[in-house]
XYZ file of N, CA, C and O in Angstrom:
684
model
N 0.806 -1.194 0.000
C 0.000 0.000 0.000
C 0.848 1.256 0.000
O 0.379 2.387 -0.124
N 2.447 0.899 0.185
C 3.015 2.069 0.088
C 3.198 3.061 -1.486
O 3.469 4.251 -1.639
N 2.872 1.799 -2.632
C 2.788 2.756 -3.922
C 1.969 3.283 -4.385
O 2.130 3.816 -5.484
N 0.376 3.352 -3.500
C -0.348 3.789 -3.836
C -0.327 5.473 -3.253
O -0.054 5.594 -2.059
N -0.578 6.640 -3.977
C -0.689 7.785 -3.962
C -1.521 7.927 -2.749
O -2.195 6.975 -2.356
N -1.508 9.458 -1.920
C -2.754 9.334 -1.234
C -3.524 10.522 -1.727
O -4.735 10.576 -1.516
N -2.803 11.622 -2.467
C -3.758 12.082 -2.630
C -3.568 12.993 -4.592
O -2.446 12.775 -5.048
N -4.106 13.492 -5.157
C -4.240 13.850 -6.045
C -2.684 14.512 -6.974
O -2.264 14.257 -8.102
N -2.151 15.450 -5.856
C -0.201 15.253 -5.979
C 0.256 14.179 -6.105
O 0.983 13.996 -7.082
N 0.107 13.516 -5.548
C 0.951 12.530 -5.198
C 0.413 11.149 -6.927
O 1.196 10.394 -7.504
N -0.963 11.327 -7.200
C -0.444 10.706 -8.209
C -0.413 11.295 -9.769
O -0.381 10.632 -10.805
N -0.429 12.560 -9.635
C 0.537 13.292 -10.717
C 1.884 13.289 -10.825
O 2.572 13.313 -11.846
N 2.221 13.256 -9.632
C 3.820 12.791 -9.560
C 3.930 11.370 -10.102
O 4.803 11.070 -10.915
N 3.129 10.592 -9.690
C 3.399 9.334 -10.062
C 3.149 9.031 -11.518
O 3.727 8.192 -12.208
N 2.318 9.747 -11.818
C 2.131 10.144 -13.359
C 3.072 10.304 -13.956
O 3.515 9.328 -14.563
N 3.670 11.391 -14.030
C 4.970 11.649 -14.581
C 6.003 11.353 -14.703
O 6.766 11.897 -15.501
N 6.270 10.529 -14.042
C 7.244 9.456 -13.348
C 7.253 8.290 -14.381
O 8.288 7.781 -14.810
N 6.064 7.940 -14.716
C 5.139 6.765 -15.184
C 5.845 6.749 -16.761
O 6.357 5.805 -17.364
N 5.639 8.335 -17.218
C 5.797 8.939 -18.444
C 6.977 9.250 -18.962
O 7.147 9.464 -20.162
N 7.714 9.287 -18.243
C 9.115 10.129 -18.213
C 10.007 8.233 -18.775
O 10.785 8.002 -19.701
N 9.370 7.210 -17.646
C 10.328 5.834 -18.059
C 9.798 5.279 -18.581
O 10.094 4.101 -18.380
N 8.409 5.509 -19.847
C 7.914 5.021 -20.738
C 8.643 5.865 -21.934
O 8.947 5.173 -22.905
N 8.844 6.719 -21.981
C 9.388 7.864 -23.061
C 10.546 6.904 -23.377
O 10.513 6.179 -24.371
N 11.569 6.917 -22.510
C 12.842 6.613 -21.999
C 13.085 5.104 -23.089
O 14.138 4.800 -23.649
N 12.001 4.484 -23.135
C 12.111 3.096 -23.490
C 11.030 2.613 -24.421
O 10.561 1.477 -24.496
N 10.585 4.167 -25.426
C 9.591 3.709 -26.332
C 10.676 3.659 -28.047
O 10.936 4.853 -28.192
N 10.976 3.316 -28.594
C 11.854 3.444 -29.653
C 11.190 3.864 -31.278
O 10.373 3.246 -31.961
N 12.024 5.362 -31.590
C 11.344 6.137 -32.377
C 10.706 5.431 -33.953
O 11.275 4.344 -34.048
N 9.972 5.584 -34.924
C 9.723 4.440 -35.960
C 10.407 4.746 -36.667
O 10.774 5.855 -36.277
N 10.838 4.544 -37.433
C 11.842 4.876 -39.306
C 11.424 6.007 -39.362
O 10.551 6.447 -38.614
N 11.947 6.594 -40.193
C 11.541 7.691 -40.613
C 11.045 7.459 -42.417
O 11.644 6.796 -43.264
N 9.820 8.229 -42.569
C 9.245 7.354 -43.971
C 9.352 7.697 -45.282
O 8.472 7.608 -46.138
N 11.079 8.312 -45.471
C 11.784 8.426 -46.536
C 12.360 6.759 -46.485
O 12.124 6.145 -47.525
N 13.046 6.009 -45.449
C 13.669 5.188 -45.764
C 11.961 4.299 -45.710
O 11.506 5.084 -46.543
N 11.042 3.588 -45.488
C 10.205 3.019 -46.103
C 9.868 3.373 -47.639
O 9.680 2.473 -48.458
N 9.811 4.548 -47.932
C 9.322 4.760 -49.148
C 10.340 3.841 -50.384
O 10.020 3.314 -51.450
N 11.399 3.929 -49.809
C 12.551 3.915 -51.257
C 12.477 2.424 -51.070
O 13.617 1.970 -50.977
N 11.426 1.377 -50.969
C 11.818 0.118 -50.925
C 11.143 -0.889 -52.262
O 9.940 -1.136 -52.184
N 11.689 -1.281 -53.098
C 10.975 -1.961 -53.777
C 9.889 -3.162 -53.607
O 10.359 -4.225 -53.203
N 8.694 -3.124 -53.832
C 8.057 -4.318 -53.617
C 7.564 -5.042 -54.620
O 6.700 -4.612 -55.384
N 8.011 -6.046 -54.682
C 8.226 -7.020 -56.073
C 7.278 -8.574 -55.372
O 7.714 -9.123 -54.359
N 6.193 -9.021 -55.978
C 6.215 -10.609 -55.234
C 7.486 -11.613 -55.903
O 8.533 -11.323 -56.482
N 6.932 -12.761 -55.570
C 7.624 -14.238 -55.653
C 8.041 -14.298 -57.459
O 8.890 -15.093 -57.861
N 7.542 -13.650 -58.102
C 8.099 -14.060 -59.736
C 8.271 -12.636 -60.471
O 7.986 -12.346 -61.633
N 8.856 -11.784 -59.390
C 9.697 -10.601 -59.397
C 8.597 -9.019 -60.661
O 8.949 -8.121 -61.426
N 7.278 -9.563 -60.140
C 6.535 -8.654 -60.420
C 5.985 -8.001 -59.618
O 5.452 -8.580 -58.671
N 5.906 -6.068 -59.758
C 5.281 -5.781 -59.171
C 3.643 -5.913 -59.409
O 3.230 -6.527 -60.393
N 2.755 -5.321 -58.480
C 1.072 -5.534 -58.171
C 0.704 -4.142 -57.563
O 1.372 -3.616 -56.673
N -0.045 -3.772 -57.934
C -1.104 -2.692 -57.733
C -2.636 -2.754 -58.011
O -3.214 -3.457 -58.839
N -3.032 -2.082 -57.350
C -4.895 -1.811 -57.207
C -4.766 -0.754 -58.016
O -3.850 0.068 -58.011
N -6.236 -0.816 -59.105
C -6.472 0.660 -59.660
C -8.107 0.770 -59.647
O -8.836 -0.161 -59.991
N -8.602 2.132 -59.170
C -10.046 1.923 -59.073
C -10.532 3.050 -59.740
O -9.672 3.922 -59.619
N -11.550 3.496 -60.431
C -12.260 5.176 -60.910
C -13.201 4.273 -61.039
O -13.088 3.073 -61.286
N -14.186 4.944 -60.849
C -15.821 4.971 -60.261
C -16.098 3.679 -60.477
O -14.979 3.181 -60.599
N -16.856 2.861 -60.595
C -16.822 1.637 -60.209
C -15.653 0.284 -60.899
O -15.326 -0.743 -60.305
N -15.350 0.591 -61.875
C -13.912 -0.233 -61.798
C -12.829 -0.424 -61.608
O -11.857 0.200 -62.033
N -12.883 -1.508 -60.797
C -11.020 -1.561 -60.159
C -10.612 -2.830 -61.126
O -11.160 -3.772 -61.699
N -9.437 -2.316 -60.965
C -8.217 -3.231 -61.894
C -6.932 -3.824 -61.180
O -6.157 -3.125 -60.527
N -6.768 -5.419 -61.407
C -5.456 -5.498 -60.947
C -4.792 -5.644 -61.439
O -4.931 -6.541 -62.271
N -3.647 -5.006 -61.392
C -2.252 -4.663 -62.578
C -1.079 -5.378 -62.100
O -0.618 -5.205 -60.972
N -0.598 -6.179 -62.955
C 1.363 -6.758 -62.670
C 1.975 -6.236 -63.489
O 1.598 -6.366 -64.653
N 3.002 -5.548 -63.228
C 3.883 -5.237 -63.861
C 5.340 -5.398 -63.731
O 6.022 -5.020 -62.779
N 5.831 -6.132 -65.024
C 7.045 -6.916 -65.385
C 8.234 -6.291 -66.553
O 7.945 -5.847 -67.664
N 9.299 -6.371 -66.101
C 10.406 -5.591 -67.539
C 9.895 -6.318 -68.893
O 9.113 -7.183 -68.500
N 9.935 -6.343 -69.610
C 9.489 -6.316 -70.527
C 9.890 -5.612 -72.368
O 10.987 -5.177 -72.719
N 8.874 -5.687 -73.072
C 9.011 -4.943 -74.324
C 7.574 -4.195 -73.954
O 8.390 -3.582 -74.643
N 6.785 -3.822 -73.733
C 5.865 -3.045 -73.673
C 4.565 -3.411 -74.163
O 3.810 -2.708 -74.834
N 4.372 -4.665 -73.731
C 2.769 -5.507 -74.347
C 2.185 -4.945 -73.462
O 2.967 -4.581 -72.584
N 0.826 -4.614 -73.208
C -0.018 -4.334 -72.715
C -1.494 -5.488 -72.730
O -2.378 -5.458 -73.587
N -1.442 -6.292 -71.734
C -2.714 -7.245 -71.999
C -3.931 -7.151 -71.170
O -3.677 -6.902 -69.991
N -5.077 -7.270 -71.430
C -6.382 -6.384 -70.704
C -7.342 -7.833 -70.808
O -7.696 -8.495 -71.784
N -7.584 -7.995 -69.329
C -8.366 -9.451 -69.942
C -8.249 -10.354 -70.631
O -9.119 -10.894 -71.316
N -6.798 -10.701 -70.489
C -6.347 -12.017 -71.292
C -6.408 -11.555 -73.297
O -6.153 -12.308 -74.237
N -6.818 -10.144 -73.334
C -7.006 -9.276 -74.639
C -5.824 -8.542 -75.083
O -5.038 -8.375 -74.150
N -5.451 -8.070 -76.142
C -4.499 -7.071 -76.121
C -5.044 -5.731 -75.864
O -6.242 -5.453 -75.925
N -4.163 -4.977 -75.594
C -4.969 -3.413 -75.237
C -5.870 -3.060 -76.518
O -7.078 -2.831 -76.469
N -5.059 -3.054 -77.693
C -5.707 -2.113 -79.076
C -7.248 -3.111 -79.005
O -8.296 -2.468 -78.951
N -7.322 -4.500 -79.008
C -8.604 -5.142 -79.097
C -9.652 -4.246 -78.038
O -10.484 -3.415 -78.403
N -9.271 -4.791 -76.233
C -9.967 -4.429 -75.573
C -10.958 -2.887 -75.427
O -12.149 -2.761 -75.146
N -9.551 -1.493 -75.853
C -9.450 -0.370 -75.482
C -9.783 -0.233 -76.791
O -8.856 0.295 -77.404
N -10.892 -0.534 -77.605
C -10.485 0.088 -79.468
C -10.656 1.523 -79.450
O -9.771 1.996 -80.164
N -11.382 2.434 -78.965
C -10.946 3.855 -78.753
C -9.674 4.353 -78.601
O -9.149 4.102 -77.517
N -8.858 5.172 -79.618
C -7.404 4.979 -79.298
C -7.551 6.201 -78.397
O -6.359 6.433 -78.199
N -8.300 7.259 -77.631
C -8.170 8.010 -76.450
C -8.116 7.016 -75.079
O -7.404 7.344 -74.130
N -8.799 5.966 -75.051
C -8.595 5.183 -74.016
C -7.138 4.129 -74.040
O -6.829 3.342 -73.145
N -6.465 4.349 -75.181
C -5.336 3.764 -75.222
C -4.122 4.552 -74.554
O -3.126 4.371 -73.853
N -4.801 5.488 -75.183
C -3.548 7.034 -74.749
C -3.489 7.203 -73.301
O -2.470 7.412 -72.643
N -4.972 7.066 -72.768
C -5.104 7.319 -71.393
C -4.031 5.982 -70.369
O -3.398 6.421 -69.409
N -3.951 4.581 -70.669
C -3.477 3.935 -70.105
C -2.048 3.765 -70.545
O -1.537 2.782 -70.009
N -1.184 4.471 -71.419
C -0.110 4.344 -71.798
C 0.710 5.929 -70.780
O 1.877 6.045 -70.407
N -0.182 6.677 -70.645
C 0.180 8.073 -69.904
C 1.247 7.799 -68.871
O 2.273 8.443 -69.088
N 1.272 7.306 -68.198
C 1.938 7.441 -66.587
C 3.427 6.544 -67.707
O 4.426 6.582 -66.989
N 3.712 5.994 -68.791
C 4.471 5.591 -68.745
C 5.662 6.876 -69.617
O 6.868 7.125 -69.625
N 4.464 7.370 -70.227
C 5.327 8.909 -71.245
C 5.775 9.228 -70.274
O 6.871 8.673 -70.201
N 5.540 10.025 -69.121
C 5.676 10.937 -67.791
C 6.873 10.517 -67.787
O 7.707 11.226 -68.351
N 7.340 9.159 -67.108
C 8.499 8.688 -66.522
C 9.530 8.200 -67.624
O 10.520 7.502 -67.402
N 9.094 8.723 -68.932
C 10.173 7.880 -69.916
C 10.422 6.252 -69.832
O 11.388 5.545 -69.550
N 9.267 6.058 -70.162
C 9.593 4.139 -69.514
C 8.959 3.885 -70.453
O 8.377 2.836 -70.176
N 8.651 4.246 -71.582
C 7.856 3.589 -73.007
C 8.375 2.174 -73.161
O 9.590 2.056 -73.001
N 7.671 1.054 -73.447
C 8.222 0.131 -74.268
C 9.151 -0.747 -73.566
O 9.692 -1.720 -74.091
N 9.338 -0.315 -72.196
C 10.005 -1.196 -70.746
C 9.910 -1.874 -70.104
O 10.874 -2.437 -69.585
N 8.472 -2.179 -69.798
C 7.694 -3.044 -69.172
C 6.390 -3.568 -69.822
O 5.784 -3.066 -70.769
N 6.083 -4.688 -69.113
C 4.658 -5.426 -69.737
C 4.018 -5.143 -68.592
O 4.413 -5.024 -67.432
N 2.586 -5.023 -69.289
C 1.853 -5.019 -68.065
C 0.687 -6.661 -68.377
O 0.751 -7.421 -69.344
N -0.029 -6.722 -67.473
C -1.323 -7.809 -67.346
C -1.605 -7.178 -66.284
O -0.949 -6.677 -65.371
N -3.351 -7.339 -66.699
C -4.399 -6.664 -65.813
C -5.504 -7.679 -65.812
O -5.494 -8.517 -66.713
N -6.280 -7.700 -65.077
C -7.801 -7.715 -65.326
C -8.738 -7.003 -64.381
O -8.732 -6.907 -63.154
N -9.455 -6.585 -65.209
C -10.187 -5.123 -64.700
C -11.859 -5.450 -65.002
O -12.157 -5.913 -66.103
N -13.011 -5.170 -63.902
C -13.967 -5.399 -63.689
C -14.555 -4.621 -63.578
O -13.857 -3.868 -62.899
N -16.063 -3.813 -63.869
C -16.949 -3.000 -63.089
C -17.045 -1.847 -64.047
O -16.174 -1.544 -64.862
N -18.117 -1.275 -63.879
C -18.244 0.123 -64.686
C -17.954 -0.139 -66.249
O -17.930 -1.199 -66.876
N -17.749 1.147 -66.650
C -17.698 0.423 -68.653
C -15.933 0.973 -68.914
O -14.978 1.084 -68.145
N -16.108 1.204 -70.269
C -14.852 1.069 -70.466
C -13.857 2.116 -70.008
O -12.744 1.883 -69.537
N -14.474 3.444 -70.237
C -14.017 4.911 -69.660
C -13.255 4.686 -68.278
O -12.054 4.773 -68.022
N -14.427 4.345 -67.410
C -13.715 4.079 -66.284
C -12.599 3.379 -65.824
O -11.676 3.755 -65.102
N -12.918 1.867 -66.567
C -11.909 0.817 -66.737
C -10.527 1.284 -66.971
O -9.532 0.933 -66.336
N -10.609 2.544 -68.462
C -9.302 2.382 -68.526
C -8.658 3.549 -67.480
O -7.434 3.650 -67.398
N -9.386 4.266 -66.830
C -8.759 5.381 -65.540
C -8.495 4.359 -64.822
O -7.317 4.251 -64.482
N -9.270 3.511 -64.453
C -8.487 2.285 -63.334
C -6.995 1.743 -63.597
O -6.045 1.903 -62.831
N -6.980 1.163 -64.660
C -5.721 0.411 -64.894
C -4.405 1.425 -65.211
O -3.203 1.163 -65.177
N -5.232 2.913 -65.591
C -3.902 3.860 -65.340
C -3.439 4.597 -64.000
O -2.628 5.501 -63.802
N -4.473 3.679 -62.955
C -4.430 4.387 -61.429
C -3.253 3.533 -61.464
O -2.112 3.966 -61.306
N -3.626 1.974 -61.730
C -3.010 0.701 -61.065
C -1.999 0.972 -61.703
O -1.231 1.451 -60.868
N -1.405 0.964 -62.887
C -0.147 0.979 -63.664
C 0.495 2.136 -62.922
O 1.628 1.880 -62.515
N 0.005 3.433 -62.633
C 0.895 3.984 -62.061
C 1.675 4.222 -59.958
O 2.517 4.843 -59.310
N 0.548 3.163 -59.819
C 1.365 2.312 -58.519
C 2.032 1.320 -58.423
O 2.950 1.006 -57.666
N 1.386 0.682 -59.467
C 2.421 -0.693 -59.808
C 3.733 -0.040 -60.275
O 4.675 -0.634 -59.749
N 4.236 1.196 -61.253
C 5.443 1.214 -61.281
C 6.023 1.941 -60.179
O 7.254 1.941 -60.196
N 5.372 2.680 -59.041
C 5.983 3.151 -57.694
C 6.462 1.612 -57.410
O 7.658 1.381 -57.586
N 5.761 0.733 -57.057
C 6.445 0.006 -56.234
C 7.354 -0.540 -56.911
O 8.258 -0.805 -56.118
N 7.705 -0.947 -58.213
C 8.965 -1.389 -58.901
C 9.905 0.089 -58.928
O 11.048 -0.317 -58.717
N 9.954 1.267 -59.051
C 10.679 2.225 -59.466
C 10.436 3.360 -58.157
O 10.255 4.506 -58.567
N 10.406 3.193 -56.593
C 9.967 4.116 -55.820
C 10.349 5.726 -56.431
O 9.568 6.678 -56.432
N 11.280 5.726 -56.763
C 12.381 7.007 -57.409
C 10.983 7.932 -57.912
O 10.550 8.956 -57.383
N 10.432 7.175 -59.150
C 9.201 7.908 -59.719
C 7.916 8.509 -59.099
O 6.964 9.020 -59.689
N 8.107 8.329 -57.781
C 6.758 9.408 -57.440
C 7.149 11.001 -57.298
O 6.409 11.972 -57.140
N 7.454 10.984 -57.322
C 7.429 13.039 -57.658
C 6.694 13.178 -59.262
O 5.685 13.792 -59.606
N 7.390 12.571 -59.836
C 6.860 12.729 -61.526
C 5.377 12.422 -61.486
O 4.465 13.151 -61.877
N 5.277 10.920 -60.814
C 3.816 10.455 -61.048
C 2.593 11.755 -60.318
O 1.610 12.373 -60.726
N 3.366 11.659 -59.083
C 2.681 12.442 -58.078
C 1.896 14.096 -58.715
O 0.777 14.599 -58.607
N 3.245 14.521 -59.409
C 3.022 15.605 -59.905
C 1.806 16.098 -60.954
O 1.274 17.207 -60.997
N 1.484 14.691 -61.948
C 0.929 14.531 -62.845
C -0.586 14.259 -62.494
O -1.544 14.532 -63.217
N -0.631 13.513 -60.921
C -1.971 13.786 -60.148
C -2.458 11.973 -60.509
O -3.604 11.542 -60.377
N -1.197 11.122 -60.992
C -1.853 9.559 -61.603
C -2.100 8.855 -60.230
O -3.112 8.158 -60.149
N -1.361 8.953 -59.250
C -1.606 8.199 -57.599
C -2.762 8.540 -57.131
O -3.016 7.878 -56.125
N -4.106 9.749 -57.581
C -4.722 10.315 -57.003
C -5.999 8.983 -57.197
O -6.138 8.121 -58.065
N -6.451 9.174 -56.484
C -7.974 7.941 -57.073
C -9.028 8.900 -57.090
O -9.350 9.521 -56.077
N -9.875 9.126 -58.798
C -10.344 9.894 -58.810
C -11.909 9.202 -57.995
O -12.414 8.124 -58.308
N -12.271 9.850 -57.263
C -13.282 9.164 -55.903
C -14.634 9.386 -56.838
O -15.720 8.923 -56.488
N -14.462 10.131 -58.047
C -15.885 10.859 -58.296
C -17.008 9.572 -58.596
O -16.511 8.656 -59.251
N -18.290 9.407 -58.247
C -19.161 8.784 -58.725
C -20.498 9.013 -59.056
O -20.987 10.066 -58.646
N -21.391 8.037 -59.895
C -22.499 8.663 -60.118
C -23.380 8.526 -59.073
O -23.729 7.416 -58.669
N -23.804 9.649 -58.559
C -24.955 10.048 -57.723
C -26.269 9.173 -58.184
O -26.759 8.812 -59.254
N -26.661 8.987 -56.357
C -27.890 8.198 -56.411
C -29.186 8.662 -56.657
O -29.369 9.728 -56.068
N -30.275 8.236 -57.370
C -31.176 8.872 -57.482
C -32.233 8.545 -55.963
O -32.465 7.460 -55.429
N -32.672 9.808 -55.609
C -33.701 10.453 -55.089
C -35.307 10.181 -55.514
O -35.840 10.438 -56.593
N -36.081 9.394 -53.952
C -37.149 9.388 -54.462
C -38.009 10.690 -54.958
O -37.525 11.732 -54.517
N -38.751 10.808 -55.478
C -39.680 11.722 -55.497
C -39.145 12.413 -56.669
O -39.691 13.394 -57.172
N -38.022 11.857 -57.109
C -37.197 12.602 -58.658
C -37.430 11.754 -59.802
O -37.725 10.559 -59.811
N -37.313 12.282 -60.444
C -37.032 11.148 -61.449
C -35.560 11.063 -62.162
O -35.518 10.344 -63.160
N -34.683 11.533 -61.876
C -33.491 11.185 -61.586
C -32.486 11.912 -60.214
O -33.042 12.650 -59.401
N -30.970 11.587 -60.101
C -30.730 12.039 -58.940
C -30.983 13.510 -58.486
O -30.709 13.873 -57.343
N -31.618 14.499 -59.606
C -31.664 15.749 -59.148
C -32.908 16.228 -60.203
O -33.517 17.221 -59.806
N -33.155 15.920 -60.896
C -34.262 15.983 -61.841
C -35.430 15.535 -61.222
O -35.689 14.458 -60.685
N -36.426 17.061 -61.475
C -37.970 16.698 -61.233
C -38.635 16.454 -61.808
O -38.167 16.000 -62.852
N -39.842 16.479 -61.772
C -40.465 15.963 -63.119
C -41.309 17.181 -63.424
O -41.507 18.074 -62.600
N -41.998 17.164 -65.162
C -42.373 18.387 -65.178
C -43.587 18.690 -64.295
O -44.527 17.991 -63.916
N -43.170 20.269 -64.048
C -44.053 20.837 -63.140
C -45.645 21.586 -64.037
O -45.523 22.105 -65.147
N -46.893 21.511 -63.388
C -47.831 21.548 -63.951
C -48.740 22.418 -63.198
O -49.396 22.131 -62.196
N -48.677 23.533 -63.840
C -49.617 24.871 -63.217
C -51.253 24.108 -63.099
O -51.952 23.900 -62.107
N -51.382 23.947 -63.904
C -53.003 23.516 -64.070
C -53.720 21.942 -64.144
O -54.939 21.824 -64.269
Protein backbone atom coordinates (compact mmCIF):
# COMPACT_ATOMS: atom_id res chain seq x y z
CA UNK A 1 0.00 0.00 0.00
CA UNK A 2 3.01 2.07 0.09
CA UNK A 3 2.79 2.76 -3.92
CA UNK A 4 -0.35 3.79 -3.84
CA UNK A 5 -0.69 7.78 -3.96
CA UNK A 6 -2.75 9.33 -1.23
CA UNK A 7 -3.76 12.08 -2.63
CA UNK A 8 -4.24 13.85 -6.05
CA UNK A 9 -0.20 15.25 -5.98
CA UNK A 10 0.95 12.53 -5.20
CA UNK A 11 -0.44 10.71 -8.21
CA UNK A 12 0.54 13.29 -10.72
CA UNK A 13 3.82 12.79 -9.56
CA UNK A 14 3.40 9.33 -10.06
CA UNK A 15 2.13 10.14 -13.36
CA UNK A 16 4.97 11.65 -14.58
CA UNK A 17 7.24 9.46 -13.35
CA UNK A 18 5.14 6.76 -15.18
CA UNK A 19 5.80 8.94 -18.44
CA UNK A 20 9.12 10.13 -18.21
CA UNK A 21 10.33 5.83 -18.06
CA UNK A 22 7.91 5.02 -20.74
CA UNK A 23 9.39 7.86 -23.06
CA UNK A 24 12.84 6.61 -22.00
CA UNK A 25 12.11 3.10 -23.49
CA UNK A 26 9.59 3.71 -26.33
CA UNK A 27 11.85 3.44 -29.65
CA UNK A 28 11.34 6.14 -32.38
CA UNK A 29 9.72 4.44 -35.96
CA UNK A 30 11.84 4.88 -39.31
CA UNK A 31 11.54 7.69 -40.61
CA UNK A 32 9.24 7.35 -43.97
CA UNK A 33 11.78 8.43 -46.54
CA UNK A 34 13.67 5.19 -45.76
CA UNK A 35 10.21 3.02 -46.10
CA UNK A 36 9.32 4.76 -49.15
CA UNK A 37 12.55 3.91 -51.26
CA UNK A 38 11.82 0.12 -50.92
CA UNK A 39 10.97 -1.96 -53.78
CA UNK A 40 8.06 -4.32 -53.62
CA UNK A 41 8.23 -7.02 -56.07
CA UNK A 42 6.21 -10.61 -55.23
CA UNK A 43 7.62 -14.24 -55.65
CA UNK A 44 8.10 -14.06 -59.74
CA UNK A 45 9.70 -10.60 -59.40
CA UNK A 46 6.53 -8.65 -60.42
CA UNK A 47 5.28 -5.78 -59.17
CA UNK A 48 1.07 -5.53 -58.17
CA UNK A 49 -1.10 -2.69 -57.73
CA UNK A 50 -4.90 -1.81 -57.21
CA UNK A 51 -6.47 0.66 -59.66
CA UNK A 52 -10.05 1.92 -59.07
CA UNK A 53 -12.26 5.18 -60.91
CA UNK A 54 -15.82 4.97 -60.26
CA UNK A 55 -16.82 1.64 -60.21
CA UNK A 56 -13.91 -0.23 -61.80
CA UNK A 57 -11.02 -1.56 -60.16
CA UNK A 58 -8.22 -3.23 -61.89
CA UNK A 59 -5.46 -5.50 -60.95
CA UNK A 60 -2.25 -4.66 -62.58
CA UNK A 61 1.36 -6.76 -62.67
CA UNK A 62 3.88 -5.24 -63.86
CA UNK A 63 7.05 -6.92 -65.38
CA UNK A 64 10.41 -5.59 -67.54
CA UNK A 65 9.49 -6.32 -70.53
CA UNK A 66 9.01 -4.94 -74.32
CA UNK A 67 5.86 -3.04 -73.67
CA UNK A 68 2.77 -5.51 -74.35
CA UNK A 69 -0.02 -4.33 -72.71
CA UNK A 70 -2.71 -7.24 -72.00
CA UNK A 71 -6.38 -6.38 -70.70
CA UNK A 72 -8.37 -9.45 -69.94
CA UNK A 73 -6.35 -12.02 -71.29
CA UNK A 74 -7.01 -9.28 -74.64
CA UNK A 75 -4.50 -7.07 -76.12
CA UNK A 76 -4.97 -3.41 -75.24
CA UNK A 77 -5.71 -2.11 -79.08
CA UNK A 78 -8.60 -5.14 -79.10
CA UNK A 79 -9.97 -4.43 -75.57
CA UNK A 80 -9.45 -0.37 -75.48
CA UNK A 81 -10.49 0.09 -79.47
CA UNK A 82 -10.95 3.85 -78.75
CA UNK A 83 -7.40 4.98 -79.30
CA UNK A 84 -8.17 8.01 -76.45
CA UNK A 85 -8.59 5.18 -74.02
CA UNK A 86 -5.34 3.76 -75.22
CA UNK A 87 -3.55 7.03 -74.75
CA UNK A 88 -5.10 7.32 -71.39
CA UNK A 89 -3.48 3.93 -70.11
CA UNK A 90 -0.11 4.34 -71.80
CA UNK A 91 0.18 8.07 -69.90
CA UNK A 92 1.94 7.44 -66.59
CA UNK A 93 4.47 5.59 -68.74
CA UNK A 94 5.33 8.91 -71.24
CA UNK A 95 5.68 10.94 -67.79
CA UNK A 96 8.50 8.69 -66.52
CA UNK A 97 10.17 7.88 -69.92
CA UNK A 98 9.59 4.14 -69.51
CA UNK A 99 7.86 3.59 -73.01
CA UNK A 100 8.22 0.13 -74.27
CA UNK A 101 10.00 -1.20 -70.75
CA UNK A 102 7.69 -3.04 -69.17
CA UNK A 103 4.66 -5.43 -69.74
CA UNK A 104 1.85 -5.02 -68.06
CA UNK A 105 -1.32 -7.81 -67.35
CA UNK A 106 -4.40 -6.66 -65.81
CA UNK A 107 -7.80 -7.71 -65.33
CA UNK A 108 -10.19 -5.12 -64.70
CA UNK A 109 -13.97 -5.40 -63.69
CA UNK A 110 -16.95 -3.00 -63.09
CA UNK A 111 -18.24 0.12 -64.69
CA UNK A 112 -17.70 0.42 -68.65
CA UNK A 113 -14.85 1.07 -70.47
CA UNK A 114 -14.02 4.91 -69.66
CA UNK A 115 -13.71 4.08 -66.28
CA UNK A 116 -11.91 0.82 -66.74
CA UNK A 117 -9.30 2.38 -68.53
CA UNK A 118 -8.76 5.38 -65.54
CA UNK A 119 -8.49 2.29 -63.33
CA UNK A 120 -5.72 0.41 -64.89
CA UNK A 121 -3.90 3.86 -65.34
CA UNK A 122 -4.43 4.39 -61.43
CA UNK A 123 -3.01 0.70 -61.06
CA UNK A 124 -0.15 0.98 -63.66
CA UNK A 125 0.89 3.98 -62.06
CA UNK A 126 1.36 2.31 -58.52
CA UNK A 127 2.42 -0.69 -59.81
CA UNK A 128 5.44 1.21 -61.28
CA UNK A 129 5.98 3.15 -57.69
CA UNK A 130 6.44 0.01 -56.23
CA UNK A 131 8.96 -1.39 -58.90
CA UNK A 132 10.68 2.22 -59.47
CA UNK A 133 9.97 4.12 -55.82
CA UNK A 134 12.38 7.01 -57.41
CA UNK A 135 9.20 7.91 -59.72
CA UNK A 136 6.76 9.41 -57.44
CA UNK A 137 7.43 13.04 -57.66
CA UNK A 138 6.86 12.73 -61.53
CA UNK A 139 3.82 10.46 -61.05
CA UNK A 140 2.68 12.44 -58.08
CA UNK A 141 3.02 15.60 -59.91
CA UNK A 142 0.93 14.53 -62.85
CA UNK A 143 -1.97 13.79 -60.15
CA UNK A 144 -1.85 9.56 -61.60
CA UNK A 145 -1.61 8.20 -57.60
CA UNK A 146 -4.72 10.31 -57.00
CA UNK A 147 -7.97 7.94 -57.07
CA UNK A 148 -10.34 9.89 -58.81
CA UNK A 149 -13.28 9.16 -55.90
CA UNK A 150 -15.88 10.86 -58.30
CA UNK A 151 -19.16 8.78 -58.73
CA UNK A 152 -22.50 8.66 -60.12
CA UNK A 153 -24.96 10.05 -57.72
CA UNK A 154 -27.89 8.20 -56.41
CA UNK A 155 -31.18 8.87 -57.48
CA UNK A 156 -33.70 10.45 -55.09
CA UNK A 157 -37.15 9.39 -54.46
CA UNK A 158 -39.68 11.72 -55.50
CA UNK A 159 -37.20 12.60 -58.66
CA UNK A 160 -37.03 11.15 -61.45
CA UNK A 161 -33.49 11.18 -61.59
CA UNK A 162 -30.73 12.04 -58.94
CA UNK A 163 -31.66 15.75 -59.15
CA UNK A 164 -34.26 15.98 -61.84
CA UNK A 165 -37.97 16.70 -61.23
CA UNK A 166 -40.47 15.96 -63.12
CA UNK A 167 -42.37 18.39 -65.18
CA UNK A 168 -44.05 20.84 -63.14
CA UNK A 169 -47.83 21.55 -63.95
CA UNK A 170 -49.62 24.87 -63.22
CA UNK A 171 -53.00 23.52 -64.07
Amino acid sequence: MADQPQNLGGLRDALQGAQLRHAATVVPAAPAAAQEGKQRLDAKGRAYATGKRKNAVARVWLKPGTGKITVNDRDSPIYFARPVLRMLISQPFGIVNRAGQYDVVCTVSGGGLSGQAGAVRHGISKALLNYEPGLRPALKAQGFLTRDSRVVERKKYGKAKARRSFQFSKR
